[in-house]
Amino acid sequence: MARDLRGFIQLLEARGQLRRITAEVDPDLEVAEISNRMLQAGGPGLLFENVKGSPFPVAVNLMGTVERICWAMNMDHPLELEDLGKKLALLQQPKPPKKISQAIDFGKVLFDVLKAKPGRNFFPPCQEVVINGENLDLNQIPLIRPYPGDAGKIITLGLVITKDCETGTPNVGVYRLQLQSKTTMTVHWLSVRGGARHLRKAAEQGKKLEVAIALGVDPLIIMAAATPIPVDLSEWLFAGLYGGSGVALAKCKTVDLEVPADSEFVLEGTITPGEMLPDGPFGDHMGYYGGVEDSPLVRFQCLTHRKNPVYLTTFSGRPPKEEAMMAIALNRIYTPILRQQVSEITDFFLPMEALSYKAAIISIDKAYPGQAKRAALAFWSALPQFTYTKFVIVVDKSINIRDPRQVVWAISSKVDPVRDVFILPETPFDSLDFASEKIGLGGRMGIDATTKIPPETDHEWGEVLESDPTMAEQASQRWAEYGLGDINLTEVNPNLFGYDV
C-alpha cells in the first residue's frame, strides 16, 4: 500500500489513472481550468511537470473519483468502507460483548488500535532541504488561484497542525490558507474547529499558537483529517486505523509539533492572537464566491521539503470536485456509525449534487406510524456534520436510495405535502448558504416518503405491482435463448429516459 504521495502517484500511473502534462501551464487559473474539465468527465489524475514560475510539479485530481478514493484507502469497492465504519462505530460506543464472537471482534479492533499508533522518524524525508531566514519565499511553491474572482493564491489540501497549549493534544485539520506575502498566509477556519479552539486557549494564556502545514501527504491521511466523527482518538491514530499501520511522524525544526515524515513540504510558523488580515473572497463548495472575513495571520519562519518535491492541491466549487468524492467515501464510513446512533436507519446517502451534505436520503425498516419523522429528527442530531443538512427524505428500505429515479417515484407516489412535509424554522445554519434569509440561521425540511400505515392514513394502500416470481425466474433462465444475451440490463443509460447526464 502507498504510504506517501509518491507511492500513490505511482499506483495511479500503473493503473492507467494518471496523465503527465509536460506543456507549460500557469498556476493562475489554467491548472484549475484543465483539472475542472477532467473532474466533470471523471478523468484521470493530473501531474503538471512544467509549472510557470516554479521548479516544482503540481498534482491535482488524484482523488477525483470514488474508485481512486478507495485505492487511497487500500480498498477496491466503496462497500469495503463500511467495514472500516463498523470498527469506528465499535470504538465510539463499545458495548459489552454478549457472545464469544463479539468479544473476538472487539479484541481485533483493539489490536488494530495498537497497530495504528504513530511511529517516529528521526531522519525524515520531509527535511531533506531546509529553508529559513531571508531565503524563505512562499512564492516558490506553485500555489494555484482557481477562479478569476478569487482574492489570491491558496493552499487547499494542507494538513494544518496545532496543539492545545494546556493538554498538548494535537489537532489536524484541512483548512484553506490565502497567501498574503512571501512569509505570511491567513488561515480560514470555523470557530468550532480544533485549530480555532487552540488559538482561543493560546490567547487566554497570552501565548502565540504554533502552526505546521504539511503539504503533499499520503491521501489516506487527508481522509483521516477530514473525518469529523465524535471519537476520542487523534487524527494520527485515525490514519493508522485507515491504513492498518501507524503513521511515521517527525518533529518540526522550529516549532514543537509533529508532521508526517514523508510530507513533500512542511511550513512552520506561529499565529499571534488578534493579528488578523482580510481573507477572501474565494469560490466555495456552494458554487458561489464567499465573503471577505478577517482571519488569523500565520507568520512562517521555516520551510522544509523533500528533494524534488511534488505539490498536491485541489479546489472547491460546484460538484463534481475532489471534496465531493471524499464526502461520498466518508458517507460509506459514517453509515455503520449512523445505524448505531439511529437503529431504524438501514442506509443513507448524501448526493454529490446536493453539495454532499445539504440533502440526505435515508431508508428505514418502518415498523410504526410516525417513524419517518423520528428518523429525520434523529438524523439531524446524530453527528455534528449533519447539523447543516437542509433536506432529509425518508423512504422505505425497498427503495434504492442511490437511484434518483426510485427516490423521485417514492416522493411522487407516497407523499401528501400537507401530511408528510414538516419544516423546522430558524435553526443554526451554514453561513455560506446564501439561500437562507438570515446568514447563519435557516430552516430544515423533512419529507416522509415511506408507505403510510394507520393512523397515518385512513384508507388501504394500493398493492405494489410485482412480477410473478415463477415467470420472472423462467425468463431469467431463458434470456439467452430469447436471443437477448448480449443486452446488459444492469447498466442503464439515464439519457434514454429524458435525462441529460
Coordinates of C-alpha atoms in Angstrom, one line a residue, residues 15 27 107 148 167 301 303 336 355 433 449 469 491:
R15 CA -3.4 1.5 -13.2
P27 CA -1.0 28.0 -11.8
G107 CA -10.3 -7.7 20.5
P148 CA -11.0 34.8 -11.6
T167 CA -3.1 19.4 27.3
Q301 CA 9.8 31.2 9.7
L303 CA 10.1 25.8 5.0
P336 CA -22.5 1.9 10.4
L355 CA -23.2 19.5 -2.1
D433 CA -25.6 29.2 2.4
A449 CA -41.8 9.3 1.5
P469 CA -41.9 -14.9 -9.3
E491 CA -26.1 -0.7 -16.8

